[in-house]
Coordinates of C-alpha atoms in Angstrom, one line a residue:
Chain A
X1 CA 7.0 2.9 -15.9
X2 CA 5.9 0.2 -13.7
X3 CA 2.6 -1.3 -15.3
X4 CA 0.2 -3.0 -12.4
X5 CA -3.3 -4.1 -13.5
X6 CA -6.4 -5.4 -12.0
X7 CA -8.4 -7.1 -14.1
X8 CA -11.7 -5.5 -12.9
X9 CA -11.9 -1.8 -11.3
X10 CA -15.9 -3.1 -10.1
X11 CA -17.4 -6.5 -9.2
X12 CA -20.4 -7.3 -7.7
X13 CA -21.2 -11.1 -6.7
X14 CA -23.0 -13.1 -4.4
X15 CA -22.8 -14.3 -0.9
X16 CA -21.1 -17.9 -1.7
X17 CA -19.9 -17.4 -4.7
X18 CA -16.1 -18.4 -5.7
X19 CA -14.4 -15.1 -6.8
X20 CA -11.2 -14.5 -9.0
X21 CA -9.1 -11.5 -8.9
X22 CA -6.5 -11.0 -11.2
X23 CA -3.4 -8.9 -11.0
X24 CA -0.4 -9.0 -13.5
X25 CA 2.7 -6.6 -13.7
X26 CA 4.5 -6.1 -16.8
X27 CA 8.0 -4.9 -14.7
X28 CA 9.4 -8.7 -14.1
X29 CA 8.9 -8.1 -10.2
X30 CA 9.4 -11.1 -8.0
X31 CA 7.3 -10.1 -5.0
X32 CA 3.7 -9.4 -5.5
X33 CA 0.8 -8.6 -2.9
X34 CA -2.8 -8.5 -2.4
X35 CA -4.2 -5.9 -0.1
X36 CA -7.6 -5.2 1.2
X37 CA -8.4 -1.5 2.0
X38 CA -11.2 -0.1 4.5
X39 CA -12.4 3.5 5.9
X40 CA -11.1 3.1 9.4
X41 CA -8.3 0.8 9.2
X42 CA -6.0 1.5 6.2
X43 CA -4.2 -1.1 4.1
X44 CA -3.8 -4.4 5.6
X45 CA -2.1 -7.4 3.6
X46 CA -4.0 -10.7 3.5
X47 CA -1.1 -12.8 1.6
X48 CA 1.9 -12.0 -0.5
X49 CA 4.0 -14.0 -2.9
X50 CA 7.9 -13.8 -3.4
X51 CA 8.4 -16.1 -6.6
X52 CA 6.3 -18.3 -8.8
X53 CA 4.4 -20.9 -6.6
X54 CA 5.4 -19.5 -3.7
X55 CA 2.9 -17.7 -1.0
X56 CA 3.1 -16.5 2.5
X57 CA 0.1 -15.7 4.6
X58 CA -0.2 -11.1 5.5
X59 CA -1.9 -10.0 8.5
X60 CA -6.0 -11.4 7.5
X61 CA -5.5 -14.7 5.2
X62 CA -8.3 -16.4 6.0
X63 CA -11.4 -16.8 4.2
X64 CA -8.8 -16.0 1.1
X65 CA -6.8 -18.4 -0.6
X66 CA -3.6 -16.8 -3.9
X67 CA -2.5 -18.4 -6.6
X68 CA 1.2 -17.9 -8.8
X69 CA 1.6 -20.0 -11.3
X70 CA 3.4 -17.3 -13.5
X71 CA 5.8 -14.7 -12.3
X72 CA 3.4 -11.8 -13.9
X73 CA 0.5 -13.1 -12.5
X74 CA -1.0 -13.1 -8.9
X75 CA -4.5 -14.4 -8.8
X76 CA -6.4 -13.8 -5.3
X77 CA -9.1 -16.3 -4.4
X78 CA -12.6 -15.9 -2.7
X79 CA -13.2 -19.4 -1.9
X80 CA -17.2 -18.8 -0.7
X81 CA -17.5 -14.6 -0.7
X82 CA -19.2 -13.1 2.5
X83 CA -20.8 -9.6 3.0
X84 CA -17.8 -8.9 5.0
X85 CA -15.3 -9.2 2.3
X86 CA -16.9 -6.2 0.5
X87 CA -14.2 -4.3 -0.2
X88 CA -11.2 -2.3 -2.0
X89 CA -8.4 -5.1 -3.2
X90 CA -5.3 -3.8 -3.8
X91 CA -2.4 -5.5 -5.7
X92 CA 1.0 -4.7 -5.6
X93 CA 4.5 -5.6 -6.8
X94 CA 8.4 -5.3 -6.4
X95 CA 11.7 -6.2 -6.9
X96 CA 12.8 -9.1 -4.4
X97 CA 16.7 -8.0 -4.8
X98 CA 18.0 -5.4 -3.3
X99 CA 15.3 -5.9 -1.0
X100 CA 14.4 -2.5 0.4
X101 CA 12.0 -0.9 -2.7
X102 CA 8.8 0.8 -2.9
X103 CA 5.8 -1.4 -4.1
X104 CA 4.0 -0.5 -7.0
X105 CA 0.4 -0.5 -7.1
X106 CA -2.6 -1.6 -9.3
X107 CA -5.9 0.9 -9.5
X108 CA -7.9 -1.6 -7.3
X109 CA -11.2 -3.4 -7.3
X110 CA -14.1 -2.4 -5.8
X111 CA -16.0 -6.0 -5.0
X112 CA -19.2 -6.1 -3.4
X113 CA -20.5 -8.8 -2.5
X114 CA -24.2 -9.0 -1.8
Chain B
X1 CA 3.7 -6.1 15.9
X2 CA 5.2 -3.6 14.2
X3 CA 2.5 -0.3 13.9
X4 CA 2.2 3.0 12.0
X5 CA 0.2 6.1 13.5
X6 CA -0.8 8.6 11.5
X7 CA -1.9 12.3 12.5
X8 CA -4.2 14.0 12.2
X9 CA -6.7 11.5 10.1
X10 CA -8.4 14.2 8.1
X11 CA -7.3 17.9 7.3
X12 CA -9.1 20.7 5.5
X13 CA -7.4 23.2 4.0
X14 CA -6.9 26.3 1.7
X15 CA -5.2 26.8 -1.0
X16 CA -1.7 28.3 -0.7
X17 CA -1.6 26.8 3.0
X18 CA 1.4 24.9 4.4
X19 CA 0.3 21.4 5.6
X20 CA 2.4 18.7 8.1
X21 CA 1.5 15.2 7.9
X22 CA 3.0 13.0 10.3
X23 CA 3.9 9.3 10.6
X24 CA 5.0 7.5 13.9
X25 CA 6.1 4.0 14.3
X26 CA 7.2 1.1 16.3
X27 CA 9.3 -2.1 14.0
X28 CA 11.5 -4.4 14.6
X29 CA 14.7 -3.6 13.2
X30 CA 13.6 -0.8 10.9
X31 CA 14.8 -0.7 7.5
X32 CA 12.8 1.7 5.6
X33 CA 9.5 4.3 5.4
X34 CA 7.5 5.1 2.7
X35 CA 5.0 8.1 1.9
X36 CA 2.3 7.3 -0.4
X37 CA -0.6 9.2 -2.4
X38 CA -4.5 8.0 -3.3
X39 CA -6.2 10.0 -5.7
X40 CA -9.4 7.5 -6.7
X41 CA -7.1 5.1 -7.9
X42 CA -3.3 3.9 -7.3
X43 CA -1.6 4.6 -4.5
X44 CA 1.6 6.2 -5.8
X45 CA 4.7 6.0 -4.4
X46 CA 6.3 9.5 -2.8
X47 CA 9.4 9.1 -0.5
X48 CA 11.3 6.3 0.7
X49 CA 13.6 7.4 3.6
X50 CA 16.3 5.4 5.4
X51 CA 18.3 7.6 7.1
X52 CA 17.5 10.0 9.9
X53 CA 17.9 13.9 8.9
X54 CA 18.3 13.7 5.0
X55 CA 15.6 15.9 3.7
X56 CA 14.3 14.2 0.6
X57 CA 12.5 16.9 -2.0
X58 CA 10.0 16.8 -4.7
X59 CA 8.8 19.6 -5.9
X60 CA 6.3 21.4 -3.6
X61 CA 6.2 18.3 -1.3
X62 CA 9.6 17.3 1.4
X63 CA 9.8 14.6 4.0
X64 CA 11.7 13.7 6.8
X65 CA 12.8 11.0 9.1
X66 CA 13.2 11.1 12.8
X67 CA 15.0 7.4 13.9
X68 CA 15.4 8.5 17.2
X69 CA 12.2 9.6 17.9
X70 CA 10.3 6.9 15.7
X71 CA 8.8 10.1 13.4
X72 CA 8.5 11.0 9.7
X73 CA 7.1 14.2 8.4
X74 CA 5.5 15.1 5.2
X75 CA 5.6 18.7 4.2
X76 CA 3.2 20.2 1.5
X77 CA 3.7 23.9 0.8
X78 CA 1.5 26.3 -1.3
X79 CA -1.3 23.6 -1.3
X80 CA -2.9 23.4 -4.7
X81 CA -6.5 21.2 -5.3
X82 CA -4.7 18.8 -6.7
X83 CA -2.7 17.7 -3.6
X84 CA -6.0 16.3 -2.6
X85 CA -5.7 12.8 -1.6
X86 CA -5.4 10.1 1.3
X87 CA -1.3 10.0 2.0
X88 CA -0.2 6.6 3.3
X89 CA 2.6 6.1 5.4
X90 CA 4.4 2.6 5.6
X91 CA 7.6 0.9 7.4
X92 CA 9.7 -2.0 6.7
X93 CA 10.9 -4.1 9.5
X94 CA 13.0 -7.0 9.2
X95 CA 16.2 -8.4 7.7
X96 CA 18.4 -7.7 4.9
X97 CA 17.9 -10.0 2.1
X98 CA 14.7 -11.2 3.5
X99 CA 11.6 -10.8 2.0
X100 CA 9.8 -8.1 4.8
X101 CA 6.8 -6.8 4.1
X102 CA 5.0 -3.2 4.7
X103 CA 3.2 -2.0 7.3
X104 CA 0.2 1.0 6.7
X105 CA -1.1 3.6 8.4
X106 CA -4.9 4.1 8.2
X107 CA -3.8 7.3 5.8
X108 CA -4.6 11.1 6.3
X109 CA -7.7 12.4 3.6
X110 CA -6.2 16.0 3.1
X111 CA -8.9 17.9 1.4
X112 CA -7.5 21.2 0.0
X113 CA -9.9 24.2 -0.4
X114 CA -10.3 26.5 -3.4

């Protein structure tokens, strides 16, 4: 079974504040995700990541900033956290070849930022 | 932009009932749909469907893909408590090969009665 964990399911940190989130798979996936997930508007990708040191921006990059520096690992950046990025993260990972497979998802974390 | 709509948003009903999720979308050159389920944690992956008119089965749960019309379906029958959930729909545009990512839905929060 496809392992994907978040290092935190709850954080709560200040407006300002830098802010890590870590995500690593244990399934050798080359394309990982990060996610953000509100009432009202669903899943919507803020960057993704298709092999180590690579990145490419989703749908609501900014204010965010990744980081892979190993292929298990997918680190997602607050650079100075806002009320408005209270939210559920969600990281995810698949294969890169064949192209076309389901993403496999971590439990989340709930970060509030106050 | 490729876009997912999903109907209704929220459904309440009782167990044994037969429920119909749907999923419509607009991509550039489609390549696949997913169905996904939220309990409180991970979404988990259902369904991916490619083709139009291939019934894909999983126990009480069936789903279906409509090319022509841009539709999928997600059929739930004898609806137990634990089908409970928000189920995500997504679509995969793109090319072959290249690295495309999903699109979501906002979800559907299906609350089953006991």
């Amino acid at each position: 079974d496809v392992k994907v964990t978040q290092s935190s399911r709850y954080l709560v940190k200040r407006t300002g504040e830098k802010v890590f989130l870590e995500c690593v798979q244990d399934m050798d996936h080359e394309n990982m995700f990060w996610y953000r997930q509100d009432p009202g508007l669903g899943l919507r990708l803020i960057y993704f990541s298709y092999d180590v040191k690579m990145k490419e921006k989703g749908d609501i990059p900014e204010g965010y900033s990744v980081s892979r520096e190993k292929k298990e690992r997918f680190s997602l950046i607050l650079e100075s956290a806002s009320t408005n990025q209270t939210s559920m993260y969600l990281c995810a990972s698949s294969w890169g070849l064949p192209s076309n497979q389901p993403q496999h998802f971590g439990d989340g974390t709930r970060l509030s930022i106050l | 932009e490729d876009k997912v709509v999903q109907s209704p948003l929220s459904l309440v009903v009782h167990e044994g009932d037969t429920v119909t999720l749907n999923c419509s979308y607009e991509v550039t050159n489609f390549r696949s749909l997913l169905w996904y389920k939220q309990e409180k944690k991970a979404p988990t992956f259902l369904f991916m469907l490619t083709s139009s008119g291939i019934e894909k089965k999983s126990g009480r749960l069936s789903s279906i893909l409509d090319k022509k019309e841009l539709f999928s379906i997600l059929n739930i029958t004898a609806t137990q408590t634990g089908d409970s959930a928000i189920y995500l729909c997504a679509v995969r545009g793109g090319y072959t090969g290249a690295n495309s990512k999903l699109t979501f839905g906002k979800g559907i929060t299906l609350s089953v009665r006991p």
